[in-house]
Coordinates of C-alpha atoms in Angstrom, one line a residue:
X915 CA -27.8 -34.8 -34.0
X916 CA -24.7 -34.1 -31.9
X917 CA -24.0 -36.1 -29.2
X918 CA -24.2 -34.4 -25.6
X919 CA -21.7 -35.3 -23.0
X920 CA -22.6 -34.2 -19.4
X921 CA -19.8 -33.3 -17.4
X922 CA -19.8 -31.8 -13.7
X923 CA -17.3 -29.2 -12.9
X924 CA -16.4 -26.7 -10.0
X925 CA -17.4 -23.1 -9.7
X926 CA -14.5 -22.1 -7.8
X927 CA -13.8 -18.3 -6.6
X928 CA -15.2 -15.9 -4.0
X929 CA -12.0 -14.4 -3.0
X930 CA -10.9 -11.5 -1.3
X931 CA -8.8 -8.6 -3.1
X932 CA -8.6 -4.9 -3.7
X933 CA -6.1 -4.4 -6.5
X934 CA -5.7 -1.8 -9.0
X935 CA -5.7 -2.1 -12.9
X936 CA -2.2 -1.9 -14.3
X937 CA -1.1 -0.4 -17.5
X938 CA 1.9 -1.7 -19.1
X939 CA 2.6 -1.5 -22.8
X940 CA 4.2 -4.9 -23.1
X941 CA 1.1 -7.1 -23.0
X942 CA -0.3 -6.5 -26.1
X943 CA 2.7 -7.6 -27.8
X944 CA 4.3 -10.1 -25.8
X945 CA 2.2 -13.1 -26.2
X946 CA -1.2 -14.9 -25.7
X947 CA -2.3 -16.0 -22.6
X948 CA -3.2 -19.5 -22.7
X949 CA -4.4 -22.6 -20.5
X950 CA -1.9 -24.8 -18.8
X951 CA -3.9 -26.1 -16.0
X952 CA -4.0 -30.2 -16.3
X953 CA -7.4 -31.9 -15.6
X954 CA -7.7 -34.2 -12.7
X955 CA -7.1 -37.9 -13.8
X956 CA -10.1 -39.1 -11.9
X957 CA -13.2 -37.8 -10.8
X958 CA -12.6 -35.8 -7.1
X959 CA -14.9 -34.8 -4.6
X960 CA -14.3 -31.7 -3.0
X961 CA -16.1 -30.6 0.3
X962 CA -16.8 -26.9 1.5
X963 CA -16.3 -26.6 5.2
X964 CA -20.0 -25.5 5.3
X965 CA -20.9 -28.8 3.6
X966 CA -21.6 -28.6 0.4
X967 CA -20.1 -31.4 -2.0
X968 CA -19.3 -30.9 -5.6
X969 CA -18.1 -33.5 -8.4
X970 CA -15.4 -32.6 -10.3
X971 CA -15.0 -34.7 -13.4
X972 CA -11.8 -35.0 -15.3
X973 CA -11.5 -32.9 -18.7
X974 CA -10.4 -37.0 -19.9
X975 CA -14.0 -37.9 -19.5
X976 CA -15.5 -35.5 -21.8
X977 CA -14.2 -36.9 -24.8
X978 CA -17.0 -37.9 -27.6
X979 CA -17.0 -41.0 -27.5
X980 CA -17.5 -41.4 -23.6
X981 CA -21.0 -41.4 -22.2
X982 CA -21.8 -41.4 -18.6
X983 CA -23.9 -44.0 -17.7
X984 CA -26.1 -41.5 -15.2
X985 CA -26.6 -38.0 -15.7
X986 CA -26.1 -36.1 -12.0
X987 CA -28.9 -34.4 -11.1
X988 CA -29.0 -30.7 -9.5
X989 CA -29.9 -32.0 -6.1
X990 CA -26.9 -34.7 -6.0
X991 CA -24.6 -32.1 -6.8
X992 CA -25.4 -29.7 -4.1
X993 CA -26.6 -29.3 -0.5
X994 CA -29.7 -28.6 0.8
X995 CA -31.0 -25.0 -0.1
X996 CA -29.9 -22.6 2.1
X997 CA -32.4 -20.8 3.9
X998 CA -33.3 -17.0 3.2
X999 CA -31.7 -15.9 6.5
X1000 CA -28.6 -18.3 5.5
X1001 CA -25.1 -16.4 4.1
X1002 CA -24.2 -19.7 2.7
X1003 CA -24.1 -19.7 -1.3
X1004 CA -24.8 -23.0 -2.8
X1005 CA -23.9 -23.6 -6.1
X1006 CA -24.1 -26.3 -8.4
X1007 CA -22.7 -26.3 -12.0
X1008 CA -23.1 -28.3 -14.9
X1009 CA -21.4 -28.1 -18.6
X1010 CA -22.8 -29.8 -21.4
X1011 CA -20.2 -30.2 -23.6
X1012 CA -21.3 -29.9 -27.6
X1013 CA -18.9 -31.3 -30.2
X1014 CA -18.1 -29.1 -33.0
X1015 CA -17.6 -31.1 -36.3
X1016 CA -15.5 -29.7 -38.8
X1017 CA -17.4 -28.7 -42.0
X1018 CA -16.4 -28.4 -45.8
X1019 CA -15.8 -24.8 -45.1
X1020 CA -12.6 -25.1 -43.4
X1021 CA -11.0 -21.8 -43.7
X1022 CA -7.1 -22.1 -42.4
X1023 CA -7.9 -20.5 -39.4
X1024 CA -5.8 -21.9 -36.6
X1025 CA -8.1 -20.3 -33.5
X1026 CA -10.6 -22.2 -32.1
X1027 CA -14.1 -19.7 -32.3
X1028 CA -17.3 -21.1 -30.4
X1029 CA -20.1 -19.5 -28.1
X1030 CA -20.0 -20.4 -24.6
X1031 CA -23.5 -20.6 -23.4
X1032 CA -24.5 -19.7 -19.4
X1033 CA -27.6 -20.2 -17.8
X1034 CA -27.9 -18.9 -14.2
X1035 CA -31.4 -20.5 -11.8
X1036 CA -32.2 -19.9 -8.6
X1037 CA -35.0 -21.4 -6.5
X1038 CA -37.0 -18.7 -7.4
X1039 CA -36.6 -19.1 -11.0
X1040 CA -34.1 -17.5 -14.1
X1041 CA -31.4 -14.9 -13.0
X1042 CA -32.0 -12.3 -15.3
X1043 CA -29.3 -9.1 -16.0
X1044 CA -26.3 -11.1 -14.4
X1045 CA -23.0 -9.6 -15.8
X1046 CA -21.1 -12.8 -17.2
X1047 CA -17.6 -12.4 -18.5
X1048 CA -15.3 -14.5 -20.3
X1049 CA -11.5 -15.0 -20.4
X1050 CA -8.8 -17.0 -20.8
X1051 CA -7.8 -19.7 -18.3
X1052 CA -4.3 -18.9 -17.3
X1053 CA -1.6 -19.5 -14.6
X1054 CA -2.0 -16.0 -13.3
X1055 CA -5.9 -15.2 -12.6
X1056 CA -5.1 -12.0 -11.4
X1057 CA -4.6 -10.9 -14.7
X1058 CA -6.5 -12.7 -17.6
X1059 CA -7.0 -11.8 -21.0
X1060 CA -10.9 -11.0 -21.3
X1061 CA -12.0 -12.7 -24.2
X1062 CA -16.2 -11.5 -24.0
X1063 CA -19.1 -10.5 -21.9
X1064 CA -23.0 -10.3 -21.7
X1065 CA -25.6 -10.1 -19.4
X1066 CA -28.2 -12.6 -18.9
X1067 CA -31.5 -12.3 -20.7
X1068 CA -35.1 -12.9 -18.8
X1069 CA -34.5 -16.7 -19.1
X1070 CA -31.3 -16.5 -17.4
X1071 CA -29.1 -17.3 -20.4
X1072 CA -26.2 -15.6 -22.4
X1073 CA -24.3 -16.7 -25.3
X1074 CA -20.7 -15.4 -25.4
X1075 CA -18.7 -15.6 -28.9
X1076 CA -15.0 -16.2 -27.8
X1077 CA -11.8 -17.2 -30.0
X1078 CA -8.9 -18.5 -28.8
X1079 CA -5.6 -19.8 -30.4
X1080 CA -5.1 -23.6 -30.1
X1081 CA -3.3 -23.7 -27.0
X1082 CA -6.1 -22.8 -24.8
X1083 CA -8.1 -25.9 -23.7
X1084 CA -10.2 -24.3 -21.1
X1085 CA -11.5 -20.6 -20.8
X1086 CA -13.0 -18.9 -17.6
X1087 CA -16.7 -17.7 -16.8
X1088 CA -17.2 -15.4 -14.4
X1089 CA -20.5 -13.9 -13.0
X1090 CA -20.9 -11.0 -10.4
X1091 CA -23.7 -10.6 -8.0
X1092 CA -25.1 -10.0 -4.3
X1093 CA -25.9 -12.7 -1.4
X1094 CA -29.8 -11.2 -0.9
X1095 CA -29.5 -12.0 2.5
X1096 CA -26.2 -10.0 3.2
X1097 CA -25.7 -7.7 0.3
X1098 CA -22.5 -9.1 0.2
X1099 CA -20.4 -8.8 -3.0
X1100 CA -20.2 -12.2 -4.9
X1101 CA -18.1 -13.2 -7.7
X1102 CA -18.3 -16.8 -9.1
X1103 CA -15.3 -18.0 -11.2
X1104 CA -15.1 -21.6 -12.8
X1105 CA -13.4 -23.7 -15.9
X1106 CA -15.4 -24.6 -19.0
X1107 CA -13.6 -26.8 -22.1
X1108 CA -13.4 -25.4 -25.4
X1109 CA -11.7 -28.6 -26.8
X1110 CA -11.2 -32.2 -25.6
X1111 CA -9.5 -35.0 -26.8
X1112 CA -10.9 -36.4 -30.0
X1113 CA -10.6 -40.0 -28.4
X1114 CA -11.2 -40.4 -24.4
X1115 CA -7.5 -40.7 -22.8
X1116 CA -5.4 -39.6 -26.0
X1117 CA -3.3 -36.7 -26.7
X1118 CA -3.5 -33.3 -25.6
X1119 CA -5.6 -30.2 -25.8
X1120 CA -3.5 -28.9 -28.4
X1121 CA -3.8 -31.7 -30.9
X1122 CA -0.4 -33.3 -30.7
X1123 CA -1.5 -36.8 -30.6
X1124 CA -2.8 -39.3 -33.3
X1125 CA -6.0 -38.5 -31.5
X1126 CA -6.2 -35.2 -32.0
X1127 CA -9.0 -32.9 -30.4
X1128 CA -12.6 -31.8 -30.8
X1129 CA -13.7 -28.4 -30.6
X1130 CA -16.6 -28.0 -28.3
X1131 CA -19.2 -25.3 -27.5
X1132 CA -20.1 -25.7 -23.9
X1133 CA -23.5 -25.1 -22.4
X1134 CA -22.7 -24.0 -18.5
X1135 CA -25.6 -24.1 -16.4
X1136 CA -25.4 -22.6 -12.8
X1137 CA -28.2 -23.4 -10.1
X1138 CA -27.6 -21.1 -7.0
X1139 CA -29.0 -20.1 -3.5
X1140 CA -28.9 -16.6 -1.9
X1141 CA -27.0 -15.4 -4.9
X1142 CA -28.8 -12.9 -7.2
X1143 CA -27.9 -10.1 -10.0
X1144 CA -27.1 -6.5 -8.9
X1145 CA -30.1 -5.0 -8.2
X1146 CA -30.2 -1.6 -9.7
X1147 CA -27.1 0.8 -9.9
X1148 CA -24.8 0.0 -7.0
X1149 CA -22.0 2.1 -7.0
X1150 CA -19.6 -0.3 -5.3
X1151 CA -20.8 -3.1 -7.5
X1152 CA -21.3 -0.8 -11.2
X1153 CA -20.1 2.9 -10.0
X1154 CA -21.2 4.2 -13.8
X1155 CA -24.3 2.1 -14.2
X1156 CA -23.7 0.5 -17.4
X1157 CA -24.5 -2.7 -16.5
X1158 CA -20.8 -3.6 -16.3
X1159 CA -19.4 -4.8 -13.0
X1160 CA -16.4 -2.5 -11.8
X1161 CA -14.6 -5.6 -11.5
X1162 CA -15.0 -6.3 -15.3
X1163 CA -15.6 -2.6 -16.5
X1164 CA -12.2 -1.3 -18.2
X1165 CA -14.0 2.3 -18.1
X1166 CA -15.5 2.3 -14.7
X1167 CA -16.5 6.0 -14.6
X1168 CA -18.0 6.1 -18.4
X1169 CA -21.3 5.0 -19.0
X1170 CA -21.0 4.6 -22.7
X1171 CA -18.0 1.9 -22.7
X1172 CA -17.7 -1.2 -20.7
X1173 CA -15.1 -3.6 -21.4
X1174 CA -11.6 -3.6 -23.4
X1175 CA -10.4 -6.8 -25.6
X1176 CA -7.5 -7.3 -27.0
X1177 CA -6.2 -9.7 -29.9
X1178 CA -2.7 -10.6 -28.4
X1179 CA -0.2 -10.6 -31.3
X1180 CA -0.5 -12.9 -34.5
X1181 CA 1.1 -12.7 -38.1
X1182 CA -0.7 -12.5 -41.2
X1183 CA 1.0 -13.6 -44.6
X1184 CA -0.1 -13.9 -48.1
X1185 CA 1.1 -15.7 -50.9
X1186 CA 0.9 -13.4 -54.1
X1187 CA 0.7 -15.9 -57.1
X1188 CA -2.9 -15.8 -56.7
X1189 CA -4.6 -17.3 -58.7
X1190 CA -2.2 -20.0 -58.9
X1191 CA -0.6 -21.3 -55.8
X1192 CA 2.9 -21.1 -57.5
X1193 CA 5.4 -21.7 -55.2
X1194 CA 3.3 -21.9 -52.1
X1195 CA 5.8 -20.3 -49.5
X1196 CA 3.2 -17.9 -47.9
X1197 CA 5.9 -15.2 -47.6
X1198 CA 5.1 -12.6 -50.2
X1199 CA 4.2 -10.0 -47.9
X1200 CA 3.9 -10.4 -44.2
X1201 CA 2.9 -8.6 -41.0
X1202 CA 2.9 -8.9 -37.3
X1203 CA -0.1 -7.2 -35.9
X1204 CA -2.3 -6.6 -32.7
X1205 CA -5.7 -5.0 -32.4
X1206 CA -7.6 -3.4 -29.2
X1207 CA -11.5 -2.8 -29.0
X1208 CA -13.3 -0.8 -26.9
X1209 CA -16.5 -2.0 -26.5
X1210 CA -20.3 -0.4 -25.6
X1211 CA -21.9 -2.1 -22.5
X1212 CA -23.8 -4.1 -25.3
X1213 CA -20.7 -5.5 -26.8
X1214 CA -20.7 -3.3 -29.9
X1215 CA -17.2 -1.7 -30.8
X1216 CA -16.7 2.0 -30.3
X1217 CA -13.1 2.1 -30.8
X1218 CA -10.8 0.1 -33.1
X1219 CA -7.0 0.0 -32.6
X1220 CA -4.0 -1.8 -34.3
X1221 CA -0.4 -2.2 -35.0
X1222 CA 1.2 -3.5 -38.0
X1223 CA 5.0 -3.9 -38.7
X1224 CA 6.1 -5.5 -42.1
X1225 CA 8.5 -8.5 -41.4
X1226 CA 8.7 -9.9 -44.7
X1227 CA 8.3 -9.6 -48.4
X1228 CA 9.3 -12.3 -50.6
X1229 CA 8.2 -11.6 -54.3
X1230 CA 8.6 -9.2 -56.7
X1231 CA 5.2 -7.7 -56.4
X1232 CA 3.9 -4.6 -55.2
X1233 CA 1.4 -4.6 -52.1
X1234 CA -0.7 -2.7 -49.8
X1235 CA -2.7 -4.2 -47.0
X1236 CA -6.4 -3.2 -46.2
X1237 CA -9.0 -3.4 -44.0
X1238 CA -12.5 -3.6 -45.2
X1239 CA -15.4 -2.8 -42.4
X1240 CA -19.2 -3.3 -43.5
X1241 CA -20.9 -0.9 -40.6
X1242 CA -23.7 1.4 -40.7
X1243 CA -21.7 4.0 -38.9
X1244 CA -19.5 6.5 -40.0
X1245 CA -16.1 7.2 -38.1
X1246 CA -13.0 9.0 -37.4
X1247 CA -9.4 7.6 -38.6
X1248 CA -6.1 8.7 -36.9
X1249 CA -2.9 6.9 -38.2
X1250 CA 0.8 6.9 -38.1
X1251 CA 3.7 5.6 -39.8
X1252 CA 7.0 4.9 -37.8
X1253 CA 10.1 3.6 -39.8
X1254 CA 11.6 0.2 -39.2
X1255 CA 14.3 1.9 -36.7
X1256 CA 14.7 2.1 -33.0
X1257 CA 14.3 5.7 -32.9
X1258 CA 10.5 6.0 -33.6
X1259 CA 10.9 8.1 -36.7
X1260 CA 7.7 8.9 -38.1
X1261 CA 7.5 8.3 -41.7
X1262 CA 5.3 11.1 -44.4
X1263 CA 6.2 9.3 -47.2
X1264 CA 2.5 7.8 -47.4
X1265 CA 0.9 10.0 -50.0
X1266 CA 4.1 9.6 -52.4
X1267 CA 3.7 5.9 -52.5
X1268 CA 1.4 3.9 -55.2
X1269 CA -2.1 3.1 -54.4
X1270 CA -3.6 0.0 -55.8
X1271 CA -7.4 0.4 -54.4
X1272 CA -7.6 4.1 -53.8
X1273 CA -9.6 5.2 -50.9
X1274 CA -10.4 8.7 -51.3
X1275 CA -9.1 9.2 -47.2
X1276 CA -5.7 7.5 -48.1
X1277 CA -2.7 8.9 -46.4
X1278 CA -4.3 11.4 -43.9
X1279 CA -3.4 11.4 -40.3
X1280 CA -6.8 12.3 -39.1
X1281 CA -9.5 12.1 -41.3
X1282 CA -13.3 11.2 -41.5
X1283 CA -14.1 7.8 -43.3
X1284 CA -17.8 7.6 -44.9
X1285 CA -19.4 3.8 -44.6
X1286 CA -18.6 3.8 -48.3
X1287 CA -15.1 4.5 -47.5
X1288 CA -15.3 2.0 -44.5
X1289 CA -16.5 -1.1 -47.1
X1290 CA -14.1 0.2 -49.8
X1291 CA -11.3 -0.7 -47.4
X1292 CA -9.3 1.8 -45.3
X1293 CA -5.1 1.7 -46.1
X1294 CA -3.2 -0.1 -43.2
X1295 CA 0.3 -0.4 -44.3
X1296 CA 1.1 1.5 -48.3
X1297 CA 3.1 0.0 -51.3
X1298 CA 5.1 -3.1 -49.7
X1299 CA 8.3 -2.1 -52.1
X1300 CA 8.3 1.3 -50.1
X1301 CA 7.3 0.1 -46.7
X1302 CA 10.0 -2.8 -46.5
X1303 CA 12.6 -0.8 -48.3
X1304 CA 12.5 -3.0 -51.2
X1305 CA 14.1 -5.7 -49.2
X1306 CA 13.3 -9.5 -50.1
X1307 CA 13.8 -10.8 -46.8
X1308 CA 12.7 -14.2 -47.6
X1309 CA 16.1 -15.2 -49.9
X1310 CA 18.6 -17.2 -47.8
X1311 CA 20.9 -16.8 -45.8
X1312 CA 18.4 -14.6 -43.6
X1313 CA 19.6 -14.3 -40.5
X1314 CA 19.7 -11.3 -37.5
X1315 CA 23.3 -9.5 -38.9
X1316 CA 21.5 -8.9 -42.2
X1317 CA 17.8 -8.9 -41.9
X1318 CA 15.9 -5.6 -41.9
X1319 CA 12.7 -5.0 -40.6
X1320 CA 10.0 -2.9 -42.6
X1321 CA 7.5 0.1 -41.4
X1322 CA 4.9 0.0 -38.6
X1323 CA 1.5 1.5 -39.0
X1324 CA -0.5 2.6 -36.2
X1325 CA -4.3 3.3 -36.4
X1326 CA -7.4 4.2 -34.2
X1327 CA -10.9 3.9 -35.5
X1328 CA -13.9 5.9 -33.5
X1329 CA -17.1 5.0 -34.8
X1330 CA -19.6 7.8 -34.5
X1331 CA -22.0 5.0 -32.6
X1332 CA -20.6 2.0 -31.8
X1333 CA -20.9 -1.2 -34.4
X1334 CA -21.4 -4.7 -34.4
X1335 CA -18.1 -6.4 -35.9
X1336 CA -18.8 -9.9 -35.3
X1337 CA -20.9 -10.3 -38.4
X1338 CA -19.6 -12.9 -41.0
X1339 CA -19.0 -10.1 -43.2
X1340 CA -16.6 -8.2 -40.6
X1341 CA -15.0 -10.9 -38.8
X1342 CA -13.9 -15.1 -39.1
X1343 CA -12.0 -16.7 -36.5
X1344 CA -12.0 -13.5 -34.2
X1345 CA -10.1 -12.0 -36.9
X1346 CA -11.1 -8.9 -39.0
X1347 CA -11.4 -8.5 -43.0
X1348 CA -7.8 -7.9 -43.7
X1349 CA -6.9 -8.3 -47.5
X1350 CA -4.1 -6.8 -49.9
X1351 CA -4.3 -5.5 -53.0
X1352 CA -1.3 -5.8 -55.4
X1353 CA 0.5 -5.3 -58.6
X1354 CA 3.2 -7.8 -60.1
X1355 CA 6.9 -6.8 -60.6
X1356 CA 7.1 -3.5 -62.4
X1357 CA 3.5 -3.8 -63.7
X1358 CA 1.0 -1.2 -63.2
X1359 CA -1.9 -3.2 -64.3
X1360 CA -3.8 -5.5 -63.4
X1361 CA -4.5 -5.2 -60.1
X1362 CA -5.5 -8.4 -58.0
X1363 CA -6.6 -8.4 -54.8
X1364 CA -6.4 -11.5 -52.2
X1365 CA -8.8 -11.8 -49.1
X1366 CA -8.6 -14.2 -46.6
X1367 CA -10.5 -17.6 -46.9
X1368 CA -14.2 -17.4 -45.1
X1369 CA -15.0 -14.0 -46.7
X1370 CA -15.9 -14.4 -50.4
X1371 CA -16.8 -17.5 -52.5
X1372 CA -17.2 -18.1 -56.0
X1373 CA -18.6 -21.1 -58.4
X1374 CA -15.1 -22.5 -59.8
X1375 CA -14.6 -25.8 -61.7
X1376 CA -12.4 -28.0 -60.0
X1377 CA -11.4 -31.3 -61.3
X1378 CA -14.0 -30.9 -63.8
X1379 CA -16.5 -30.4 -61.6
X1380 CA -18.6 -26.7 -61.0
X1381 CA -18.8 -26.2 -57.3
X1382 CA -19.1 -23.4 -55.1
X1383 CA -15.8 -22.7 -53.4
X1384 CA -13.8 -20.2 -51.5
X1385 CA -12.4 -17.6 -53.8
X1386 CA -9.5 -17.2 -51.9
X1387 CA -8.5 -21.1 -51.6
X1388 CA -7.0 -23.3 -54.5
X1389 CA -8.8 -26.6 -56.0
X1390 CA -5.9 -28.5 -54.5
X1391 CA -6.9 -26.5 -51.0
X1392 CA -4.1 -24.1 -50.6
X1393 CA -5.2 -21.1 -49.0
X1394 CA -3.8 -17.5 -50.5
X1395 CA -3.5 -16.2 -47.0
X1396 CA -3.3 -17.4 -43.7
X1397 CA -3.2 -15.9 -39.9
X1398 CA -0.8 -17.5 -37.5
X1399 CA -1.0 -17.0 -33.4
X1400 CA 2.1 -15.3 -32.3
X1401 CA 5.2 -14.5 -34.7
X1402 CA 5.4 -17.1 -37.5
X1403 CA 8.8 -18.0 -39.0
X1404 CA 7.5 -18.0 -42.5
X1405 CA 9.0 -20.5 -45.1
X1406 CA 12.1 -19.3 -47.2
X1407 CA 11.5 -18.0 -51.2
X1408 CA 10.4 -21.1 -52.6
X1409 CA 9.7 -23.1 -49.6
X1410 CA 5.9 -24.8 -50.7
X1411 CA 4.5 -24.7 -47.1
X1412 CA 2.7 -28.1 -48.0
X1413 CA 6.0 -30.3 -48.1
X1414 CA 7.9 -30.8 -45.2
X1415 CA 11.2 -30.9 -47.0
X1416 CA 10.9 -27.5 -48.8
X1417 CA 9.6 -25.4 -45.7
X1418 CA 10.3 -27.3 -42.5
X1419 CA 6.9 -27.5 -41.5
X1420 CA 6.0 -31.2 -41.2
X1421 CA 2.6 -30.9 -39.6
X1422 CA 0.8 -28.1 -41.9
X1423 CA -0.8 -30.6 -44.4
X1424 CA -1.8 -33.2 -41.7
X1425 CA -3.7 -30.1 -39.8
X1426 CA -5.2 -28.9 -43.3
X1427 CA -6.3 -32.5 -44.3
X1428 CA -7.6 -32.9 -41.0
X1429 CA -10.0 -30.3 -41.2
X1430 CA -8.0 -28.7 -38.0
X1431 CA -8.6 -31.1 -35.9
X1432 CA -5.1 -32.4 -35.7
X1433 CA -2.0 -31.0 -35.3
X1434 CA -3.4 -27.6 -34.2
X1435 CA -0.1 -25.7 -33.3
X1436 CA 1.4 -27.1 -36.6
X1437 CA 3.7 -23.5 -36.9
X1438 CA 5.5 -24.5 -33.6
X1439 CA 7.1 -27.6 -35.2
X1440 CA 9.8 -26.6 -37.6
X1441 CA 11.7 -30.0 -38.5
X1442 CA 14.2 -27.9 -40.3
X1443 CA 15.0 -24.6 -39.0
X1444 CA 17.2 -23.8 -42.5
X1445 CA 14.1 -23.8 -44.5
X1446 CA 12.2 -20.9 -42.6
X1447 CA 13.3 -17.2 -41.7
X1448 CA 13.5 -17.5 -37.9
X1449 CA 11.4 -13.9 -36.9
X1450 CA 10.8 -15.2 -33.5
X1451 CA 14.5 -15.1 -32.8
X1452 CA 15.3 -12.0 -34.5
X1453 CA 12.5 -10.4 -31.8
X1454 CA 14.9 -11.3 -29.1
X1455 CA 18.5 -10.6 -30.8
X1456 CA 17.4 -7.3 -32.2
X1457 CA 15.2 -6.0 -29.5
X1458 CA 12.2 -6.0 -32.1
X1459 CA 9.8 -6.5 -29.5
X1460 CA 11.3 -3.8 -27.7
X1461 CA 10.8 -1.5 -30.7
X1462 CA 7.3 -2.5 -31.2
X1463 CA 5.9 -1.7 -27.4
X1464 CA 7.8 1.7 -27.6
X1465 CA 5.9 2.9 -31.2
X1466 CA 2.7 1.9 -29.5
X1467 CA 3.0 3.7 -26.2
X1468 CA 4.6 6.9 -28.5
X1469 CA 1.5 7.9 -30.0
X1470 CA -1.9 6.2 -30.0
X1471 CA -2.6 4.4 -26.8
X1472 CA -1.1 2.8 -24.0
X1473 CA -2.1 -0.8 -23.7
X1474 CA -2.8 -2.1 -20.4
X1475 CA -0.9 -5.4 -19.3
X1476 CA -4.2 -6.8 -17.7
X1477 CA -7.3 -6.4 -19.5
X1478 CA -9.3 -7.1 -16.9
X1479 CA -8.5 -8.0 -13.0
X1480 CA -10.2 -10.3 -11.3
X1481 CA -9.9 -8.4 -7.9
X1482 CA -12.7 -5.6 -7.0
X1483 CA -11.8 -1.8 -7.7
X1484 CA -12.6 1.2 -6.0
X1485 CA -12.4 -0.3 -2.8
X1486 CA -15.0 -3.0 -2.5
X1487 CA -14.4 -6.7 -1.6
X1488 CA -15.4 -9.9 -3.1
X1489 CA -15.3 -12.3 0.0
X1490 CA -14.7 -15.8 -0.3
X1491 CA -17.3 -18.5 0.5
X1492 CA -15.4 -21.7 -0.8
X1493 CA -12.2 -22.7 0.5
X1494 CA -10.2 -26.4 -0.8
X1495 CA -10.3 -28.9 1.5

């Protein structure tokens, strides 16, 4: 049984604001928000003017080899319960940190994916139907990145799965309710860790130390006085009566939609010498992308949007990118292709481009999709030879003056009824089932497919022993596709990513061998810049990012710069009940 370490942490919010939700198309593409707050070095006691006290224990004390000599009780962490007539809101919170041990099924995903379990109780028993949201812990609390939401059940508990890049050490837990004595609206907010040092006091949350980090699935227990879930439908709290508080509702007047979640920017890259690792340069077909989901109040997805841009093609093969969704609902697809220039010219050549896994709905600007067509694979980016202008962007020298960006695909899928995309058939480490179909060189057959690790297994003989293994991970442990947070400076042609001398990535092999516990941000450490294609600098030097933002704003949607504002909307106020001494 996994060792559980109990750590008290401070729920600190209850603040007043009256802010409107903003809209800025740059947010989705200009990077992921990450937690940067440093934990306290030693346990600290913070005293509230009303007399309530909380013990804050630094994250250094939550290491898996540190066992507290005593377990704090709820009573020792809070003051005497307030009387029903009092307006004091007393909160005592503990977090149980469950280490998540990597298994043999490591799938080369950089994201940290864990459930955040929250239980809320009061002297009268569990608090049911309390709206709970989880967002990235950021230095700008008025502009968080929402990760997930849910309502507590009859036991006062909700489990919310989240997936964050390895730069995120903690996440924020937020609960909206009211004071039953006064009716005032309250917002409780505080941090919970998703990773801690593997050894007490060693390393940082990013895994840069030799000790590495441990992924944890926190269980947050909140014990409250004079706090309850919103009772009935109160317009000041929930205007459209969908169970999602206005403060977190991206669609406050639409009862069929609740929160909006955005992926931030990622890079997906494939090695198409499958089934052999070949040169292992992971640059044969590379795209930068972002997605956005509009969710029903129960968390199911009603609308899925995405933007993909070809940034690299490094082999003679011809590839197409597709998305498989195993869902029970039909859908409507709207799609636009844009040429790789700053004039945002619409490209109409999709129908003429070869198809390697044909679907009856391919290359239609607006079309209906059956469940079989969703399962077969929606065409996201056609033939790479066409959409990259037959340019190999991986052979040196590659620089801002001779680099050419490929085409951009924008799409929107609206499901007839909301669907669960969190199933293992649809999502691994927060990423959907993107895959490629391709042929080699000028051939028309055979047609190969490559999916990301985590979606398909097969029995294969490795080193003379038959065993069940991921179909798209070579026996030696090389993945044929990878997703990297942000913009990935992929290796030049022939640069085996497993070797620092050929790829410039000294930490990749360490990260892979450690099952993802060491060097979690391996992609940020380039030891030899001549061995990579420096796409990140091209974004700045050639206004690449600006182009992508304009492309998104032109057609399908305007992306909000703040996914959820922690301020109240539509005129109601969250009043502060805790102040720093």
